[in-house]
XYZ file of C-alpha atoms in Angstrom:
442
model
C 49.834 -92.656 94.892
C 53.227 -94.238 93.333
C 54.422 -92.296 90.371
C 58.016 -92.480 88.115
C 58.365 -89.349 85.816
C 61.869 -89.924 85.742
C 61.083 -93.233 84.302
C 58.717 -91.627 81.527
C 61.351 -89.302 80.779
C 64.207 -91.901 80.156
C 61.978 -93.295 77.549
C 61.126 -90.800 75.792
C 64.800 -89.167 75.741
C 65.462 -92.538 74.133
C 62.678 -92.371 71.366
C 64.091 -88.679 70.450
C 67.999 -90.286 70.599
C 66.717 -92.808 67.822
C 64.981 -90.104 65.784
C 67.709 -88.101 66.145
C 70.231 -91.387 64.512
C 68.428 -91.971 61.523
C 65.772 -89.276 59.721
C 64.076 -91.765 58.264
C 63.141 -94.253 61.097
C 59.946 -94.809 61.738
C 58.208 -96.629 65.016
C 56.065 -99.818 64.795
C 56.136 -100.435 68.160
C 55.395 -97.498 71.215
C 52.129 -98.676 72.443
C 54.066 -100.924 75.161
C 55.256 -97.877 76.901
C 51.906 -96.799 77.799
C 51.454 -98.226 81.387
C 50.236 -96.915 84.556
C 53.281 -94.634 85.378
C 53.118 -93.032 82.077
C 49.068 -92.679 82.475
C 50.033 -91.285 85.725
C 52.292 -88.460 84.514
C 49.734 -87.729 81.924
C 47.348 -87.225 84.240
C 49.596 -84.810 86.232
C 50.119 -82.449 82.809
C 46.845 -82.554 82.355
C 44.488 -79.080 83.105
C 42.282 -79.583 86.016
C 40.053 -76.479 85.317
C 38.977 -76.954 82.458
C 35.254 -77.507 81.281
C 33.946 -80.812 81.395
C 33.119 -82.967 78.348
C 29.763 -84.702 77.567
C 29.575 -86.877 80.463
C 29.803 -84.232 82.977
C 32.426 -85.684 84.932
C 35.124 -83.285 86.078
C 38.941 -83.951 87.477
C 37.588 -83.449 90.733
C 35.211 -86.522 90.305
C 38.002 -88.506 88.049
C 40.672 -87.843 91.420
C 38.299 -89.665 93.087
C 39.260 -93.332 92.384
C 42.426 -91.787 90.410
C 44.190 -95.268 90.592
C 40.565 -97.192 89.583
C 40.446 -94.938 86.644
C 43.695 -94.764 85.096
C 43.854 -98.866 85.567
C 40.801 -99.504 83.832
C 41.450 -97.101 81.520
C 44.944 -98.789 80.571
C 43.175 -101.893 79.924
C 40.480 -100.795 77.653
C 43.359 -99.581 75.189
C 45.223 -102.745 75.160
C 42.251 -104.776 74.914
C 41.638 -102.402 72.012
C 38.108 -101.422 73.656
C 38.241 -98.137 74.288
C 35.449 -96.184 72.579
C 36.461 -92.367 71.761
C 33.293 -89.797 72.912
C 32.330 -87.299 71.091
C 33.587 -83.933 71.692
C 31.260 -80.840 73.068
C 31.578 -77.849 70.631
C 31.043 -74.384 72.298
C 31.285 -70.975 70.427
C 33.506 -68.524 71.824
C 34.463 -65.060 70.094
C 37.300 -64.194 67.588
C 38.206 -60.866 67.394
C 35.872 -58.105 67.706
C 33.977 -58.543 64.692
C 31.126 -60.646 66.100
C 32.558 -63.971 64.632
C 32.710 -67.180 66.826
C 35.162 -70.257 66.648
C 34.106 -73.271 67.556
C 36.626 -75.366 70.167
C 35.537 -78.949 71.217
C 35.687 -80.077 74.834
C 36.402 -83.791 75.699
C 35.590 -85.875 78.766
C 38.478 -85.593 81.145
C 39.052 -89.477 80.631
C 39.828 -88.750 77.018
C 42.291 -85.990 77.958
C 44.346 -87.855 79.971
C 44.717 -90.378 77.195
C 45.195 -87.446 74.564
C 48.003 -86.429 76.801
C 49.700 -89.933 77.317
C 49.259 -90.481 73.086
C 51.119 -86.845 72.796
C 53.746 -87.629 74.740
C 54.595 -90.370 72.832
C 54.694 -88.255 69.556
C 56.223 -85.047 70.749
C 59.647 -86.615 71.131
C 59.615 -88.105 67.272
C 57.852 -84.815 65.967
C 59.963 -81.986 67.974
C 63.130 -83.825 66.086
C 61.182 -83.050 62.507
C 59.953 -79.834 63.247
C 63.345 -78.737 64.439
C 63.757 -74.675 64.279
C 60.006 -74.564 62.129
C 56.823 -73.597 64.211
C 56.545 -72.021 67.151
C 53.041 -72.694 68.502
C 52.271 -75.554 70.805
C 55.678 -76.994 71.138
C 57.424 -77.547 74.378
C 60.131 -74.555 75.218
C 58.407 -72.658 72.352
C 55.764 -69.261 72.605
C 54.814 -66.436 71.008
C 57.019 -64.025 72.267
C 59.775 -66.225 70.244
C 57.881 -66.295 67.191
C 57.523 -62.507 67.359
C 60.839 -62.220 68.451
C 62.712 -63.950 65.505
C 59.533 -62.087 62.952
C 61.095 -58.895 64.520
C 65.140 -59.842 63.698
C 64.761 -61.270 60.231
C 62.145 -58.835 59.615
C 65.140 -56.060 60.714
C 67.600 -57.631 58.903
C 66.603 -57.782 55.268
C 65.136 -53.845 56.197
C 61.070 -54.843 55.692
C 60.839 -56.210 52.448
C 57.680 -57.687 51.313
C 55.312 -59.405 54.029
C 52.817 -62.290 53.189
C 50.257 -61.966 55.419
C 48.011 -65.475 55.240
C 45.093 -66.652 56.561
C 43.608 -70.505 56.215
C 40.742 -70.594 56.264
C 38.651 -73.100 58.904
C 41.954 -74.834 59.498
C 40.944 -77.264 61.867
C 37.249 -78.065 60.423
C 39.199 -79.125 57.013
C 41.791 -80.941 58.329
C 42.054 -84.256 55.742
C 42.410 -86.921 57.432
C 43.652 -89.495 54.535
C 46.419 -87.126 54.074
C 46.581 -86.866 58.068
C 46.881 -90.723 58.115
C 49.782 -90.875 55.619
C 51.584 -87.722 56.925
C 51.663 -89.912 60.200
C 52.742 -93.158 58.743
C 55.903 -91.768 57.849
C 57.260 -91.604 60.978
C 54.645 -93.745 63.272
C 53.191 -97.286 62.000
C 52.291 -98.314 65.545
C 48.842 -99.917 65.405
C 47.225 -99.457 68.733
C 48.182 -95.477 68.544
C 46.814 -95.028 64.771
C 43.690 -96.357 65.773
C 43.372 -94.595 68.789
C 44.010 -91.342 66.695
C 42.020 -92.634 63.842
C 38.802 -92.989 67.155
C 39.372 -89.542 67.905
C 39.146 -88.304 64.452
C 36.137 -90.433 63.895
C 34.298 -89.330 67.388
C 31.980 -86.646 66.439
C 30.519 -83.644 68.017
C 28.039 -82.869 69.910
C 26.207 -79.387 69.294
C 23.348 -78.744 71.195
C 21.799 -81.948 71.748
C 22.583 -83.087 67.933
C 25.681 -85.640 67.283
C 27.247 -84.922 63.546
C 30.348 -87.007 62.304
C 32.279 -84.583 60.139
C 33.999 -86.104 57.566
C 36.947 -83.658 57.767
C 39.167 -81.548 60.700
C 40.010 -82.097 64.462
C 38.112 -80.373 66.735
C 39.651 -77.505 68.153
C 40.587 -77.458 71.957
C 41.442 -81.509 71.936
C 44.807 -81.967 73.808
C 46.451 -83.871 70.632
C 44.360 -81.475 67.531
C 47.553 -78.764 68.176
C 50.182 -81.798 67.288
C 48.112 -83.158 64.623
C 47.966 -79.374 63.132
C 51.468 -78.791 63.466
C 52.095 -82.708 61.599
C 50.233 -81.605 59.112
C 51.303 -77.898 58.121
C 55.081 -79.505 58.464
C 54.144 -81.438 55.641
C 52.114 -78.958 53.554
C 53.522 -75.931 54.341
C 57.129 -75.931 55.987
C 59.171 -78.521 54.475
C 57.742 -77.574 51.183
C 58.873 -74.068 51.552
C 62.265 -75.270 52.951
C 63.245 -77.658 50.352
C 61.079 -76.486 47.424
C 60.416 -72.584 47.516
C 63.349 -70.819 48.750
C 66.054 -72.352 46.659
C 63.748 -71.331 43.671
C 64.278 -67.274 45.139
C 66.363 -64.511 44.198
C 66.619 -63.250 47.291
C 66.469 -64.486 51.082
C 62.934 -65.366 52.313
C 61.513 -66.431 55.968
C 58.838 -68.129 57.692
C 57.313 -67.671 60.754
C 54.508 -69.763 62.057
C 52.448 -69.724 65.358
C 49.709 -72.881 64.662
C 48.014 -72.213 61.838
C 49.333 -68.291 61.658
C 51.748 -67.619 59.360
C 53.489 -64.859 57.596
C 56.483 -64.683 55.040
C 59.196 -61.968 54.593
C 60.697 -61.617 51.372
C 63.413 -59.495 50.060
C 62.210 -59.204 46.896
C 59.146 -57.543 46.083
C 58.888 -61.168 42.579
C 59.521 -63.753 45.124
C 56.623 -62.453 46.770
C 54.126 -62.412 44.347
C 55.202 -65.875 42.910
C 55.027 -67.582 45.928
C 51.090 -65.711 46.405
C 50.177 -67.078 43.572
C 51.490 -70.884 43.762
C 50.449 -70.759 47.395
C 46.276 -71.855 47.033
C 47.683 -74.150 44.667
C 49.643 -76.225 47.216
C 47.307 -75.541 49.765
C 44.595 -76.934 47.349
C 46.188 -80.373 46.910
C 45.456 -80.863 50.827
C 42.202 -79.913 51.161
C 43.035 -76.188 52.627
C 41.591 -73.097 50.875
C 43.463 -69.430 51.731
C 41.350 -66.510 52.730
C 41.130 -64.558 49.556
C 40.012 -61.384 51.456
C 42.288 -61.902 54.929
C 45.634 -62.606 52.828
C 47.773 -59.885 51.577
C 50.757 -58.668 50.443
C 52.244 -56.051 52.465
C 54.898 -53.991 51.067
C 56.957 -53.348 54.399
C 60.389 -51.667 53.321
C 62.253 -49.585 55.477
C 61.361 -46.097 54.820
C 64.284 -44.416 53.271
C 63.683 -40.647 53.051
C 65.069 -39.052 56.279
C 62.459 -36.176 57.505
C 59.086 -37.320 55.758
C 56.311 -39.075 57.812
C 54.216 -39.625 54.498
C 56.506 -42.086 53.170
C 56.171 -45.058 55.950
C 54.855 -48.593 54.305
C 51.913 -50.302 55.171
C 51.310 -52.279 58.345
C 50.811 -55.738 59.175
C 48.723 -57.936 62.152
C 50.585 -61.371 63.504
C 49.786 -63.059 67.076
C 47.645 -60.064 67.889
C 50.144 -56.931 67.522
C 50.390 -54.657 64.494
C 53.994 -54.270 63.153
C 54.913 -51.251 61.733
C 57.566 -48.581 60.755
C 58.094 -46.149 63.423
C 61.230 -43.297 64.420
C 63.591 -44.167 67.351
C 64.464 -40.732 69.612
C 67.785 -40.170 67.546
C 65.268 -39.969 64.073
C 66.048 -43.550 62.657
C 63.509 -46.120 61.177
C 63.261 -49.106 63.587
C 59.760 -51.777 63.393
C 57.756 -51.305 65.891
C 54.957 -53.391 67.855
C 51.208 -52.295 69.722
C 48.246 -54.378 70.352
C 46.103 -55.056 67.584
C 42.705 -52.232 67.410
C 40.685 -55.388 67.406
C 42.431 -56.765 70.499
C 42.259 -53.945 72.572
C 38.872 -53.817 71.889
C 38.126 -57.449 72.803
C 39.686 -56.701 76.083
C 38.593 -53.830 76.985
C 34.869 -55.567 76.325
C 35.928 -58.038 78.698
C 36.838 -55.687 81.389
C 33.556 -53.716 80.899
C 31.511 -57.248 81.330
C 33.667 -58.209 84.477
C 32.833 -54.647 86.086
C 29.647 -54.728 85.321
C 28.916 -58.377 86.531
C 30.770 -57.587 89.656
C 30.261 -54.313 90.868
C 28.546 -55.158 94.299
C 31.680 -57.229 94.896
C 34.216 -55.826 98.035
C 36.425 -53.230 96.593
C 39.634 -55.073 97.615
C 38.353 -58.131 95.563
C 37.662 -56.088 92.768
C 41.159 -54.245 93.075
C 42.692 -57.438 93.140
C 41.059 -59.213 90.416
C 41.580 -56.448 87.849
C 44.967 -56.056 88.727
C 45.428 -59.881 88.091
C 43.808 -58.945 84.489
C 46.140 -55.825 84.223
C 49.433 -57.851 84.787
C 48.401 -61.372 82.611
C 47.994 -58.223 79.500
C 51.117 -56.912 80.186
C 52.479 -60.372 80.707
C 51.678 -60.989 76.848
C 51.137 -56.984 75.244
C 54.454 -55.812 77.504
C 56.734 -55.682 74.446
C 59.153 -52.590 73.381
C 57.309 -49.673 72.259
C 54.075 -50.966 73.416
C 53.963 -48.565 76.399
C 51.363 -46.381 74.651
C 49.052 -49.075 74.008
C 49.497 -50.496 77.397
C 48.576 -47.330 79.233
C 45.500 -46.597 77.283
C 44.720 -50.092 78.476
C 45.100 -49.058 81.605
C 43.256 -46.028 81.055
C 39.917 -47.743 79.654
C 40.020 -49.956 82.680
C 39.899 -47.230 85.301
C 37.666 -45.293 83.431
C 35.059 -48.517 83.214
C 35.737 -49.591 87.191
C 34.469 -46.115 88.249
C 31.568 -46.408 85.758
C 30.416 -49.375 87.491
C 31.449 -48.860 90.727
C 29.002 -45.525 90.309
C 25.811 -47.766 89.265
C 25.686 -49.957 92.548
C 23.063 -48.006 93.374
C 21.324 -44.708 92.682
C 22.814 -42.325 95.181
C 26.604 -43.529 95.148
C 27.676 -41.810 92.164
C 31.863 -42.095 92.165
C 33.228 -38.458 91.212
C 36.442 -38.645 89.686
C 38.067 -36.840 93.041
C 36.459 -39.796 95.199
C 37.682 -42.340 93.168
C 41.291 -40.709 93.126
C 40.927 -41.238 97.031
C 39.918 -45.033 96.249
C 43.003 -45.660 93.960
C 44.830 -44.626 96.909
C 44.013 -47.751 99.131
C 43.359 -50.002 96.091
C 46.202 -48.842 93.507
C 46.324 -50.586 89.724
C 49.599 -52.025 88.433
C 51.229 -49.874 85.912
C 52.175 -50.888 82.842
C 55.700 -52.420 82.272
C 57.721 -54.126 79.568
C 58.197 -57.655 79.634
C 59.506 -58.733 76.563
C 62.254 -56.641 75.398
C 63.120 -57.016 71.655
C 66.871 -55.955 72.180
C 67.575 -57.958 75.879
C 66.311 -61.134 73.542
C 68.722 -59.694 70.735
C 71.447 -60.103 72.715
C 70.626 -63.220 74.500
C 73.163 -66.158 72.272
C-alpha cells in the first residue's frame, strides 16, 4: 500500500511554523489536509492491540480491506456524512481501595480518524503548551515530570506542596467551554463538527446508550489532547499569567494530564492559592476533591541528627516523595513506590500466577520476567531500590505459592524453589532513571 509519511511530516512542520510566527493566529482551513496519505499515516500510528468497540471490528478485520476502508472513511468525512459511533464503556480498577475508573473504547475506525485529527491539532497546540504539561505529549513523559518536580522542589528546599485532585475531570469537562477554547486557535468547521460529534456520540454500557451533556470519554484517542487544551486555559495560563506575578515567593506547577502538584516557597502563598483554586475551577464546571486535595509542609529538615523533624510526604505519579538521608548524612528528596501502587502490582501478579499455574515453567518465568522488567522500567528510580526488591520478593513468594498448588502432592519447598530459580532466574532490580544523570544533561 503506497504511503508518504514525509509529506505528512512536512505539512505538520508548516502548521507549527505558522503558529510560531503569530501567537494570535487561528486556522480557518485544516480539513483539506485530510487525504489518503494522512489517513494511512494515522492508521500506522494507531494501536493495533486494543479492544474492539461497539461494532466488534478488530484492527485485523479493518486491515483486510485497508485501502477500501480508508477511502470510504475519507469520502464520508469530506461529505459530512461521518457518524461517530458510541463508545463502549468498561470499568477498570483504580488504586487499591476498590474504586474503578470508566474507560471508553471507540471503534477501530473511529480511533484512526481521531488519530488523524490529533495529528492536525498537535502542531498547533504544542506551540501553546510550550513547557507546561507533560502528559500525552510527543517527546514528554511521566519521568520528565518527576525529574522537573525533583529539581524544582530541591532548588527551593521543599517548601510547601499543594497536592490537588480534580473530581472526575473527564466526566465533568464542559463542552461549551471546550468549544470556546478550541475556537481561539482553530475555526475549521469540518474539524470542529467532528469533535462535536465525538463529544455527543454517547456511551454504550451494559446494553444501554446514554448521552452525557459533559465530559470526554477517558480512553478515546483525542480525549488527552482535549483535556490538555482545557486545562491549558483553565489552569496553566492562569497560573503563569495571573497567579505567579502576585506571589511573594517562588512557585512552580507540574501537571501530567489531570494530575498536578503546585510547589511554593512561602506558606502564605500556598494558602492563598489553595483558597482560590476551587473558585477558579468552579467557573469552568470542575471541582476539587475536598479530601484528596491537601497542603503538605515539605520544607527540608533543619535539625541535623534528628529523625523526628522530617516533614510530611506526598504522592505524585505513583511515587511517594519524602526527605531522606544521604550516605554522608545530609538531606535529599527521595522517592519510593506509593503503597497503593505496590499493593496493586502485587495483586496483579497474584492473579496472574493463580490463573497460569499450570503453564510450563519456562513460559511462566518468561512472562514474570517481562512483568518485572516493566515494573523496573517505571519504578526504577534513584533511591527506590528497597521497594523494587520488596516487589521482586513478593513475586518470588507468589510464584512458589501457586506452583505448590498445581496439584496436592507437588508442594514446592523453598529448597526446591531455589534449585528451580537457578534454571529459571528472575531479573533483579535496577535503577533505570537516575535523577543525577538526568540533572547533568544540558
